[in-house]
Amino acid sequence: MGKMTLERIAELAGVSRSTASRVINDQDGVRPEIRRRVLDVIDVTGYVPHAAARSLAGQRSRILGLAIRATTEQVFSDPYFAGLAQGVSQACNDDDQTLSLFLLQSAAGREQLPARVLRSKLVDGLIVTATLMDDPLLWQLTESGIPLVVVGEVSDPGISSVDADNRGGARLAAEHLLAIGRRRIATVTGPMRSGAAATRRVAFERALAAAGHPLDPQLVVESDFTEEGAYTATQRLLPLEPDAIFAFSDRMAVGVVRALQVAGRSVPGDVAVVGFDDLPPARASTPPLTTIRQEVEQTGAHAVRLLLERIQAPDAPARRIELPTRLVVRASTSVSDLVGTDS
Amino acid sequence: MGKMTLERIAELAGVSRSTASRVINDQDGVRPEIRRRVLDVIDVTGYVPHAAARSLAGQRSRILGLAIRATTEQVFSDPYFAGLAQGVSQACNDDDQTLSLFLLQSAAGREQLPARVLRSKLVDGLIVTATLMDDPLLWQLTESGIPLVVVGEVSDPGISSVDADNRGGARLAAEHLLAIGRRRIATVTGPMRSGAAATRRVAFERALAAAGHPLDPQLVVESDFTEEGAYTATQRLLPLEPDAIFAFSDRMAVGVVRALQVAGRSVPGDVAVVGFDDLPPARASTPPLTTIRQEVEQTGAHAVRLLLERIQAPDAPARRIELPTRLVVRASTSVSDLVGTDS
DNA sequence: AGCCATGGTGGGAGCGGTCCCAGTTCATGA
DNA sequence: TCATGAACTGGGACCGCTCCCACCATGGCT
């Protein structure tokens, strides 16, 4: 079986290239009987259109890029990215797109992106995540004119974005900790250059203040979304004797718990701990973590949908989607409830 | 600045398309002076050739695929993949290739690969890793005729592959444990369906036997390369009171250490622990791990090199590269040497 | 002086699709 | 019965690049 081309398929099915093309792209205007014939031939030959040819002629590569602005190390150790990648990848498959992953680790890598990837029209659009507030990378990409969707918070409303409802999530955490009677509440945040972290922090403060128990600034320690970072951050917190700690991710919460346990504090007895994300580490932790659940995979899926829309209609106004968060109570805040309130 | 094409560049430089093409592809046969002129124009305009057009005309996409046969979860939590991806990615950049990552999680995903990716000629070649012994996926890929390089062990010598010297590494571990006087030596292995795990296990057994201290089969527990898995595996080992445990990865070694500590055994006092890989977890662990160092990033780089060779000369015989391993002694096996023998 | 290698250079023919438009067929309504 | 147009179908012109080959000056030979 020599190399298969549209031409060849058409010939085998006894139709023209055009008709074969219509069938393949599932366009209408082909008599059902003929469509069948072509489909049969495709089936038998296992023909798959040549990506490059399609891309060249159709001005569209059907490749979407997922660009993560973090070190390889971070990307491959943070379960958040696993979930996101999973969601994005799934959605791409469902939509017959291929996904290409770009790790924007080094400055060099970041420069390659616009050049090699964008100008060469390799991808039709880009999903970017883990960007900083007012990230210059974002300007660059916007200027380059490529369809873009950010996963996370963005300051520029002209950019489409998807994220969890960070504000609502942080509020849930605050209310829960107050509800179980904690008053010396601390928080281990993500880096303030991260939009999500900034948003959560502000919302957390507001919620506590609104309830009449303003957050003591001393009890706020900025960290970096890693377990190690949270571990040392917590050590700084220990002398201040908080009775609750809200960590901005489950992974950090694990670090928090470890630091507390090493220092002889019991969780949740002495200190209640709340995480964020509800990814695998939350359940695996001892004790299992109370956490703010966000639907990471869905976030990825929505990002793809939004991006596809942008590609189709580049001039439509940008949109932002915020996915709801939910409080999941487990043992790290609730003695009476060791069994957990998992759904 | 309208859309730039080779044609346009040629025109601006006052030469023909052919000449401009020669300059871009760095072929010789162009007068230096003219070459300069073209390069200048390219520089000024920021022209980058259209990937699809190039691919279509040149029969080569300049895209390499990295396919990992594991769940998204595993991929994004095992530091080994981080290192490998890093190495591969780097090498691709250096060679002006773009990298595309494929996670072969579901059976569905695995079927997409040959169809959408290979038959469509999206990638020029594939680096595959985390395959099983005699993985049907591998036959499929070989049959499809795509240039292929496996990272890991393969039974079929017709397939090029790169890996650490697992045999040598395991031997080093065995010799070290014997050298520090341990005799009741246990091992927590990876799944035997993994070639690397199988190889290490056999080599470990042989080395111990050769030294006159054959491995007690009871002290061999098969696990799954995760920390959790190693944790429970170690618990099964505890009643048998080993005085040393060789884990097939650093991550597993961390689980081993944790299980030992929870059970009140001291490391290395009661039990010495050796890991494999020398990736970040090895240093981060308390105590830091003695481990068998392998150069993961280099493995990735070699894989790219090998793949590029295969693409150029598909009929050249397959090659296998084994990268040397090295013993790195840290506190998990050596009380006297708490400072470590790090290089 | 005439001739042929030789290093440069330009033009044309694809690569394998998509898309537009013109042509064909056939049922419909006047 | 014939015009009318909707429903299909086929052909050709690209998309932007690479590659092959013909072409053109040179300059060293005989």
XYZ file of C-alpha atoms (C1' of nucleotides) in Angstrom:
746
model
C 0.000 0.000 0.000
C 1.857 3.028 -1.287
C 1.457 6.380 0.277
C -2.105 7.447 0.589
C -3.228 10.843 -0.479
C -6.573 12.455 -0.868
C -6.194 12.067 -4.582
C -5.709 8.351 -4.242
C -8.688 7.972 -1.930
C -10.846 9.905 -4.335
C -9.731 7.711 -7.159
C -10.432 4.525 -5.230
C -13.871 5.764 -4.330
C -14.500 6.947 -7.833
C -15.095 10.547 -6.915
C -13.230 13.810 -7.149
C -10.711 15.159 -4.688
C -13.203 17.797 -3.660
C -15.873 15.337 -2.741
C -13.475 13.185 -0.800
C -12.338 16.267 1.031
C -15.914 17.137 1.924
C -16.471 13.725 3.376
C -13.320 13.869 5.416
C -14.136 17.232 6.858
C -17.650 16.179 7.523
C -19.157 18.940 5.447
C -22.549 18.424 3.949
C -23.548 18.513 0.348
C -22.577 14.941 -0.412
C -25.081 12.238 -1.248
C -25.243 9.747 1.633
C -24.501 6.867 -0.635
C -21.358 8.462 -1.977
C -20.309 9.519 1.493
C -20.508 5.922 2.596
C -18.388 4.798 -0.295
C -15.672 7.276 0.546
C -15.809 6.450 4.228
C -15.408 2.792 3.403
C -12.334 3.433 1.362
C -10.865 5.533 4.151
C -11.622 2.815 6.586
C -10.021 0.118 4.541
C -6.923 2.075 3.676
C -6.532 3.660 7.080
C -5.969 6.956 5.391
C -5.181 9.963 7.567
C -4.756 13.367 5.948
C -1.287 14.816 5.877
C -1.086 17.335 8.691
C 1.279 19.733 6.992
C -0.638 19.826 3.745
C -3.835 20.471 5.573
C -2.245 23.128 7.643
C -0.756 24.868 4.644
C -3.875 24.849 2.557
C -6.332 25.429 5.335
C -4.403 28.070 7.236
C -4.904 26.121 10.387
C -2.671 23.556 11.984
C -5.108 22.025 14.454
C -2.380 22.135 17.019
C -2.946 23.942 20.279
C -0.123 24.915 22.575
C -0.084 24.666 26.332
C 2.615 26.928 27.668
C 3.571 26.724 31.300
C 5.693 29.473 32.707
C 7.532 27.566 35.365
C 10.626 25.471 35.729
C 10.502 21.907 34.529
C 11.047 20.905 38.114
C 7.975 22.798 39.280
C 5.802 21.650 36.449
C 6.634 18.036 37.016
C 6.066 18.031 40.701
C 2.984 20.121 41.161
C -0.134 18.006 40.839
C -2.024 21.080 39.734
C -0.306 20.978 36.391
C -1.010 17.294 36.101
C -4.705 17.940 36.431
C -4.645 20.868 34.090
C -2.674 19.022 31.447
C -5.018 16.129 31.771
C -8.051 18.311 31.229
C -6.541 20.175 28.323
C -5.273 17.036 26.697
C -8.609 15.328 26.999
C -10.489 18.249 25.545
C -8.065 18.466 22.655
C -8.553 14.835 21.821
C -12.283 15.226 21.907
C -12.045 18.083 19.481
C -9.619 16.419 17.165
C -6.816 18.815 17.988
C -3.312 17.849 18.912
C -1.687 19.317 21.940
C 1.844 20.538 22.201
C 3.430 21.369 25.522
C 5.889 24.201 25.983
C 7.828 24.715 29.155
C 8.830 28.329 29.438
C 11.554 27.710 31.880
C 14.474 29.772 30.749
C 14.423 33.223 29.269
C 15.811 31.542 26.191
C 12.863 29.222 26.033
C 10.529 32.124 26.430
C 12.052 33.830 23.450
C 11.887 30.750 21.302
C 8.176 30.679 21.734
C 7.177 33.750 19.772
C 9.787 33.100 17.168
C 9.837 29.472 16.355
C 6.385 28.531 17.415
C 4.191 31.500 16.718
C 5.663 33.111 13.661
C 6.051 29.774 12.006
C 2.328 29.228 12.512
C 2.950 25.964 14.219
C 0.073 26.356 16.639
C -3.296 27.937 16.094
C -3.528 29.231 19.598
C -2.011 29.123 23.024
C -3.148 28.351 26.537
C -0.801 29.983 28.990
C -0.588 29.369 32.671
C 1.450 30.171 35.757
C 2.069 33.668 34.539
C 2.857 36.518 36.868
C 0.797 39.606 37.439
C 1.373 41.914 34.477
C 3.661 39.412 32.920
C 5.623 40.909 30.030
C 5.286 37.560 28.329
C 1.584 38.225 28.135
C 2.041 41.551 26.373
C 4.365 39.929 23.956
C 1.917 37.219 23.150
C -0.991 39.601 22.849
C 0.988 41.763 20.485
C 1.939 38.816 18.395
C -1.759 38.518 17.737
C -2.038 34.832 18.463
C -5.313 33.594 19.927
C -4.682 33.311 23.616
C -6.339 32.005 26.741
C -4.827 32.369 30.160
C -5.451 29.929 32.945
C -5.254 32.028 36.057
C -5.781 35.680 36.861
C -5.013 38.431 34.373
C -5.117 42.155 34.794
C -5.815 42.915 31.161
C -9.524 42.339 30.526
C -8.787 42.072 26.840
C -7.401 38.615 27.417
C -9.652 35.616 27.812
C -9.073 33.611 30.918
C -10.315 30.720 33.000
C -9.753 30.122 36.655
C -11.306 28.867 39.823
C -13.273 31.337 41.842
C -10.340 32.210 44.057
C -12.220 34.891 45.866
C -15.073 32.596 46.794
C -12.716 29.798 47.716
C -10.716 31.893 50.109
C -13.921 33.126 51.675
C -15.091 29.559 52.240
C -11.846 28.765 53.990
C -12.132 31.781 56.246
C -15.719 31.089 57.146
C -15.022 27.468 57.883
C -12.147 28.212 60.221
C -14.217 30.765 62.066
C -17.127 28.386 62.212
C -15.077 25.764 64.006
C -14.106 28.371 66.537
C -10.580 29.268 65.531
C -9.489 32.813 66.093
C -5.708 32.956 65.775
C -5.799 32.278 62.107
C -2.678 32.289 59.979
C -2.071 31.808 56.305
C 0.774 30.522 54.179
C 0.290 32.164 50.805
C 1.694 31.685 47.348
C 4.012 34.290 45.877
C 2.260 37.635 45.553
C 3.431 37.903 41.965
C 0.939 35.181 41.248
C -2.467 36.636 40.578
C -4.292 33.723 42.143
C -2.319 34.051 45.359
C -2.929 37.775 45.548
C -6.635 37.343 44.991
C -6.962 34.614 47.570
C -5.071 36.592 50.114
C -7.177 39.700 49.750
C -10.399 37.727 49.810
C -9.272 35.805 52.870
C -8.446 39.001 54.724
C -11.728 40.588 53.763
C -13.768 37.614 54.859
C -12.086 37.494 58.241
C -12.410 41.225 58.693
C -16.035 41.140 57.655
C -16.683 38.630 60.390
C -15.063 40.921 62.903
C -11.832 38.982 63.260
C -9.298 40.792 61.108
C -6.231 38.838 60.065
C -3.115 39.668 62.039
C -0.503 40.719 59.425
C 2.130 38.865 61.394
C 0.278 35.682 60.737
C 0.623 36.036 57.005
C 3.667 34.361 55.536
C 4.391 34.417 51.851
C 5.626 31.177 50.346
C 6.036 29.628 46.939
C 3.544 26.838 46.346
C 6.064 24.136 47.244
C 5.932 21.739 50.151
C 9.410 22.703 51.267
C 8.603 26.385 51.188
C 5.494 25.888 53.252
C 7.444 23.786 55.716
C 9.893 26.560 56.511
C 7.194 29.211 56.348
C 5.313 27.320 59.017
C 8.366 27.154 61.217
C 8.413 30.934 61.216
C 4.775 30.878 62.205
C 5.169 28.483 65.138
C 6.304 30.934 67.817
C 3.185 32.987 67.154
C 1.035 30.023 68.092
C -1.733 30.146 65.544
C -4.671 27.790 65.997
C -5.410 27.522 62.288
C -3.471 27.785 59.047
C -4.854 28.273 55.585
C -2.384 27.151 52.921
C -2.901 28.184 49.323
C -2.463 24.707 47.932
C -2.733 21.150 49.142
C 0.903 20.567 48.567
C 1.761 23.488 50.776
C -0.736 22.280 53.333
C 1.146 18.994 53.464
C 4.301 20.929 54.269
C 2.438 22.892 56.907
C 1.154 19.730 58.563
C 4.574 18.149 58.524
C 6.154 21.192 60.171
C 3.458 21.240 62.823
C 3.820 17.559 63.574
C 7.584 17.752 63.784
C 7.141 20.608 66.263
C 4.830 18.477 68.319
C 1.626 20.302 67.519
C -1.370 18.144 66.769
C -3.568 18.603 63.761
C -6.364 19.516 64.087
C -6.185 19.514 67.884
C -3.749 22.393 68.272
C -3.877 23.749 64.780
C -6.497 23.276 62.083
C -5.225 23.217 58.521
C -7.052 24.020 55.319
C -5.595 23.512 51.880
C -6.645 24.511 48.403
C -7.272 22.456 45.240
C -8.415 19.076 46.486
C -5.874 17.230 44.432
C -4.471 13.816 45.381
C -2.141 15.075 48.143
C -5.188 16.226 50.089
C -6.487 12.716 50.544
C -3.102 11.112 50.885
C -2.070 13.366 53.724
C -2.264 12.264 57.350
C -4.601 13.523 58.506
C -6.533 13.989 55.277
C -6.914 17.645 54.467
C -9.897 19.870 54.647
C -9.543 21.839 51.473
C -11.143 24.139 48.950
C -11.979 22.042 45.981
C -11.527 23.421 42.506
C -12.168 21.521 39.311
C -8.777 21.590 37.717
C -9.503 19.286 34.826
C -12.607 21.206 33.962
C -10.574 24.359 34.001
C -8.398 22.849 31.316
C -11.381 21.777 29.288
C -12.902 25.222 29.460
C -9.638 26.778 28.414
C -9.639 24.678 25.278
C -13.215 25.573 24.508
C -12.534 29.251 24.961
C -9.443 29.055 22.831
C -11.239 27.303 20.033
C -13.843 30.036 20.125
C -11.182 32.702 19.918
C -9.594 30.998 16.981
C -12.894 30.901 15.160
C -13.800 34.458 16.007
C -10.657 36.381 16.852
C -12.529 39.628 17.148
C -15.180 38.537 19.583
C -14.765 40.154 22.986
C -12.599 38.364 25.517
C -14.334 36.297 28.154
C -13.525 35.175 31.625
C -14.823 31.996 33.161
C -14.646 31.397 36.885
C -15.359 27.895 38.076
C -17.030 27.456 41.422
C -15.101 26.167 44.410
C -16.403 24.102 47.253
C -15.400 23.360 50.802
C -14.470 19.747 51.446
C -14.189 18.980 55.124
C -11.784 16.260 56.215
C -9.881 15.412 59.357
C -7.410 18.277 59.316
C -10.020 20.614 60.712
C -12.526 18.315 62.261
C -11.892 15.903 65.113
C -15.413 14.674 65.261
C -15.446 13.921 61.629
C -12.500 11.636 61.045
C -14.430 9.695 58.476
C -14.578 12.767 56.317
C -17.340 14.424 54.407
C -16.061 13.411 51.038
C -18.482 13.416 48.237
C 4.289 44.556 7.692
C 2.248 42.130 5.657
C 2.825 38.446 5.866
C 6.343 37.475 5.179
C 7.172 34.686 2.823
C 10.351 33.377 1.359
C 9.354 34.995 -1.874
C 9.070 38.370 -0.227
C 12.392 38.020 1.539
C 14.059 37.094 -1.710
C 12.559 40.087 -3.387
C 13.681 42.436 -0.630
C 17.195 41.063 -0.813
C 17.170 41.173 -4.554
C 17.785 37.492 -5.054
C 15.767 34.489 -6.067
C 13.684 32.310 -3.809
C 16.198 29.528 -4.236
C 19.068 31.590 -3.009
C 17.142 32.865 -0.049
C 16.205 29.301 0.780
C 19.848 28.259 0.653
C 20.769 30.964 3.084
C 18.023 30.062 5.481
C 18.934 26.412 5.488
C 22.549 27.247 5.824
C 23.555 25.417 2.697
C 26.633 26.492 0.857
C 26.943 27.663 -2.663
C 26.060 31.266 -1.933
C 28.512 34.140 -2.211
C 29.274 35.482 1.294
C 28.263 38.972 0.328
C 24.881 37.871 -0.898
C 24.397 35.667 2.105
C 24.928 38.657 4.343
C 22.391 40.657 2.448
C 19.745 37.989 2.847
C 20.546 37.497 6.501
C 20.153 41.203 7.063
C 16.746 41.226 5.505
C 15.694 38.277 7.607
C 16.959 39.990 10.669
C 15.126 43.201 9.981
C 11.857 41.581 9.058
C 11.979 38.918 11.733
C 11.008 36.388 9.135
C 10.482 32.801 10.243
C 9.670 30.156 7.652
C 6.189 28.719 7.661
C 6.393 25.390 9.434
C 3.690 23.634 7.471
C 5.014 24.723 4.112
C 8.457 23.590 5.032
C 7.182 20.343 6.303
C 5.138 19.688 3.215
C 7.843 20.521 0.754
C 10.737 19.076 2.683
C 9.054 15.895 3.870
C 10.157 16.643 7.377
C 8.320 18.443 10.118
C 11.177 19.099 12.492
C 8.942 18.041 15.296
C 9.993 15.231 17.596
C 7.568 13.456 19.867
C 8.185 12.385 23.418
C 5.677 9.726 24.350
C 5.368 8.640 27.937
C 3.442 5.508 28.664
C 2.137 6.329 32.080
C -0.765 8.088 33.675
C -0.735 11.842 33.737
C -0.619 11.537 37.485
C 2.541 9.450 37.410
C 4.226 11.564 34.800
C 3.644 14.743 36.686
C 4.835 13.504 40.003
C 7.867 11.453 39.214
C 10.973 13.606 39.112
C 12.535 11.175 36.703
C 10.263 12.366 33.941
C 11.013 15.949 34.815
C 14.706 15.334 34.258
C 14.141 13.391 31.111
C 11.802 15.973 29.635
C 14.268 18.651 30.528
C 17.093 16.878 28.754
C 15.039 16.085 25.696
C 13.623 19.551 25.485
C 17.008 21.148 25.781
C 18.510 18.960 23.114
C 15.625 19.682 20.784
C 16.086 23.386 21.175
C 19.761 23.093 20.478
C 19.010 21.254 17.299
C 16.274 23.539 16.164
C 13.580 20.937 16.565
C 10.330 21.430 18.368
C 9.189 18.961 20.936
C 5.720 17.631 21.368
C 4.698 15.667 24.409
C 2.257 12.783 24.292
C 0.874 11.160 27.374
C -0.170 7.639 26.582
C -2.430 7.303 29.514
C -5.577 5.688 28.269
C -5.878 2.964 25.728
C -7.723 5.550 23.694
C -4.763 7.884 23.821
C -2.500 5.072 22.791
C -4.567 4.439 19.730
C -4.667 8.063 18.747
C -0.932 8.091 18.541
C -0.393 5.899 15.495
C -3.387 7.366 13.749
C -3.445 11.041 14.270
C 0.167 11.637 14.974
C 2.121 9.163 12.948
C 0.108 8.650 9.812
C -0.450 12.339 9.498
C 3.305 12.790 9.508
C 3.089 15.239 12.320
C 6.319 14.140 13.926
C 9.502 12.941 12.292
C 10.267 10.513 15.056
C 9.374 9.386 18.514
C 11.112 8.939 21.820
C 9.158 6.505 23.933
C 9.612 5.794 27.576
C 8.110 3.923 30.498
C 7.171 1.036 28.283
C 6.712 -2.445 29.585
C 8.716 -5.499 28.697
C 7.549 -6.656 25.276
C 5.116 -3.821 25.107
C 2.634 -4.299 22.256
C 2.797 -0.557 21.791
C 6.374 -1.015 20.724
C 5.528 -3.536 18.035
C 2.871 -1.248 16.771
C 5.248 1.628 16.528
C 7.969 -0.408 14.942
C 5.553 -1.691 12.363
C 4.362 1.773 11.594
C 7.894 2.391 10.467
C 8.414 5.604 12.342
C 11.936 6.353 13.565
C 11.958 5.327 17.169
C 14.159 5.529 20.207
C 13.237 3.967 23.501
C 14.421 5.299 26.808
C 14.703 2.242 28.980
C 15.229 -1.432 28.364
C 13.940 -3.176 25.262
C 13.985 -6.810 24.368
C 14.022 -6.254 20.620
C 17.584 -5.400 19.593
C 16.236 -3.885 16.411
C 15.086 -0.866 18.376
C 17.480 1.853 19.374
C 17.513 2.652 23.039
C 19.182 4.682 25.729
C 19.296 3.956 29.405
C 21.415 4.083 32.486
C 23.625 1.113 33.142
C 21.090 -0.568 35.381
C 23.177 -3.662 35.793
C 26.222 -1.734 36.942
C 24.149 0.483 39.180
C 22.544 -2.376 40.994
C 25.921 -3.979 41.439
C 27.301 -0.806 42.985
C 24.450 -0.757 45.457
C 25.025 -4.366 46.423
C 28.735 -3.934 46.861
C 28.307 -0.821 48.930
C 25.873 -2.424 51.336
C 28.138 -5.400 51.761
C 31.120 -3.134 52.212
C 29.506 -1.372 55.153
C 28.895 -4.729 56.735
C 25.229 -5.305 56.108
C 24.146 -8.865 55.582
C 20.360 -8.995 55.922
C 19.803 -7.068 52.770
C 16.353 -6.414 51.352
C 15.126 -4.690 48.242
C 12.013 -2.825 47.239
C 11.821 -3.165 43.492
C 9.857 -1.551 40.715
C 7.219 -3.550 38.869
C 8.772 -6.494 37.081
C 6.975 -5.525 33.902
C 9.396 -2.670 33.750
C 12.588 -3.692 32.032
C 14.746 -1.476 34.167
C 13.369 -2.952 37.348
C 13.866 -6.495 36.116
C 17.431 -5.794 35.099
C 18.303 -4.142 38.379
C 16.826 -6.948 40.364
C 18.725 -9.656 38.557
C 21.979 -7.746 38.736
C 21.468 -7.038 42.426
C 20.879 -10.696 43.164
C 23.887 -11.769 41.148
C 26.180 -9.287 42.829
C 25.140 -10.423 46.282
C 25.398 -14.058 45.336
C 28.784 -13.522 43.761
C 29.988 -12.110 47.057
C 28.762 -15.181 48.849
C 25.711 -13.583 50.424
C 22.777 -14.582 48.263
C 19.643 -12.487 48.527
C 16.886 -14.053 50.606
C 13.829 -14.202 48.302
C 11.645 -13.236 51.230
C 13.459 -9.950 51.398
C 12.452 -8.987 47.889
C 9.258 -6.972 47.655
C 7.903 -5.755 44.390
C 6.526 -2.261 44.342
C 5.576 0.376 41.829
C 8.024 3.281 41.799
C 5.812 5.426 44.012
C 6.527 6.649 47.504
C 3.261 5.265 48.804
C 3.923 1.882 47.297
C 7.361 1.710 48.826
C 5.946 2.737 52.178
C 3.585 -0.187 52.370
C 6.109 -2.550 50.836
C 8.507 -1.658 53.614
C 5.902 -2.370 56.231
C 5.720 -5.899 54.942
C 9.477 -6.102 55.214
C 9.677 -4.876 58.815
C 8.964 -8.138 60.638
C 11.828 -9.743 58.751
C 14.216 -7.232 60.278
C 16.479 -6.378 57.385
C 19.537 -4.249 58.100
C 19.618 -2.684 54.658
C 17.140 -1.849 51.924
C 17.859 -1.051 48.326
C 15.011 0.863 46.699
C 14.844 1.155 42.936
C 14.287 4.902 42.950
C 14.893 7.823 45.244
C 11.232 8.456 45.548
C 10.675 4.935 46.714
C 13.629 5.237 49.054
C 11.920 8.207 50.658
C 8.890 6.028 51.293
C 11.120 3.317 52.696
C 12.789 5.721 55.088
C 9.476 7.117 56.224
C 8.108 3.666 56.950
C 11.218 2.755 58.890
C 11.127 5.929 60.936
C 7.457 5.573 61.723
C 8.213 2.055 62.936
C 10.929 3.397 65.171
C 13.882 2.040 63.215
C 16.774 4.414 62.765
C 18.388 5.103 59.413
C 21.153 4.209 58.922
C 21.637 2.883 62.464
C 19.228 -0.016 62.247
C 18.688 -0.062 58.536
C 20.806 1.401 55.760
C 18.926 2.668 52.721
C 20.136 3.094 49.163
C 18.111 4.742 46.443
C 18.483 5.034 42.706
C 18.616 8.079 40.399
C 20.080 10.848 42.524
C 17.295 13.223 41.699
C 16.195 16.045 44.019
C 14.352 13.836 46.522
C 17.647 12.164 47.375
C 19.140 15.326 48.798
C 15.924 16.619 50.258
C 15.334 13.493 52.279
C 16.189 13.251 55.971
C 18.634 11.727 56.192
C 19.972 12.485 52.706
C 20.070 9.353 50.630
C 22.949 7.292 49.489
C 21.980 6.544 45.938
C 23.024 5.312 42.548
C 23.394 8.353 40.396
C 22.293 8.272 36.797
C 22.424 11.182 34.402
C 18.812 11.573 33.489
C 19.104 14.757 31.494
C 21.933 13.334 29.497
C 19.838 10.308 28.802
C 17.294 12.592 27.224
C 19.910 14.388 25.201
C 21.323 11.117 23.910
C 17.878 9.950 22.981
C 17.416 12.995 20.805
C 20.764 12.523 19.180
C 20.051 8.890 18.444
C 16.646 9.723 17.081
C 18.004 12.371 14.793
C 20.494 9.852 13.482
C 17.729 7.344 12.840
C 15.737 9.922 10.987
C 18.668 10.727 8.777
C 19.600 7.126 8.185
C 16.572 4.946 8.840
C 18.369 1.841 7.664
C 21.420 2.114 9.824
C 21.540 -0.600 12.483
C 19.896 0.149 15.812
C 22.129 1.223 18.630
C 21.958 1.050 22.375
C 23.614 3.546 24.665
C 24.109 2.821 28.330
C 25.144 5.705 30.498
C 27.389 5.003 33.440
C 26.055 5.121 36.959
C 27.913 6.083 40.070
C 27.575 5.519 43.774
C 26.891 8.652 45.794
C 27.294 8.068 49.495
C 25.219 10.168 51.859
C 23.923 9.814 55.386
C 21.393 7.070 54.773
C 24.133 4.473 54.793
C 26.957 6.149 56.591
C 26.885 7.417 60.142
C 30.444 8.570 60.124
C 29.928 10.550 57.030
C 27.037 12.844 57.781
C 28.583 15.593 55.743
C 28.200 13.466 52.678
C 30.470 12.616 49.822
C 28.671 14.710 47.320
C 30.562 15.716 44.303
C 41.455 31.729 -29.136
C 38.316 28.002 -28.010
C 36.706 24.662 -24.502
C 35.245 22.698 -20.427
C 34.967 22.308 -15.560
C 33.211 25.077 -11.672
C 30.881 27.850 -8.363
C 26.703 30.662 -8.308
C 22.064 31.646 -9.390
C 17.227 31.493 -11.090
C 12.972 29.164 -12.599
C 9.661 25.499 -12.444
C 7.581 21.540 -10.717
C 5.789 19.519 -7.082
C 4.469 18.395 -1.725
C -1.062 17.136 -0.354
C -4.468 19.464 0.917
C -8.632 23.497 0.932
C -11.634 26.510 -1.245
C -14.003 28.920 -4.761
C -16.533 28.683 -8.748
C -18.491 26.796 -12.674
C -21.002 22.910 -14.473
C -24.346 19.104 -14.119
C -28.466 16.871 -12.570
C -33.019 16.616 -11.246
C -37.303 17.746 -9.007
C -40.434 21.475 -8.845
C -43.985 25.020 -10.069
C -45.973 27.856 -13.599
C -43.388 21.768 -21.386
C -39.901 24.699 -19.937
C -37.785 27.847 -16.905
C -35.744 27.971 -12.169
C -33.041 26.893 -8.662
C -31.445 23.718 -5.109
C -28.370 19.881 -4.433
C -24.231 17.787 -5.883
C -19.940 17.281 -8.101
C -15.531 18.324 -10.443
C -11.596 21.259 -11.811
C -8.258 24.640 -11.032
C -5.815 27.906 -8.458
C -3.316 28.476 -4.742
C -0.895 27.778 0.403
C 4.830 28.697 1.113
C 8.540 26.023 0.820
C 12.322 22.510 -1.096
C 14.611 20.369 -4.718
C 16.161 19.518 -9.254
C 17.941 21.188 -13.283
C 19.120 24.379 -16.654
C 21.678 28.458 -17.162
C 25.444 31.818 -16.795
C 29.562 33.783 -16.044
C 34.256 32.945 -14.830
C 39.083 31.250 -15.361
C 42.508 27.745 -16.143
C 43.519 24.555 -19.967
C 45.207 22.946 -24.368
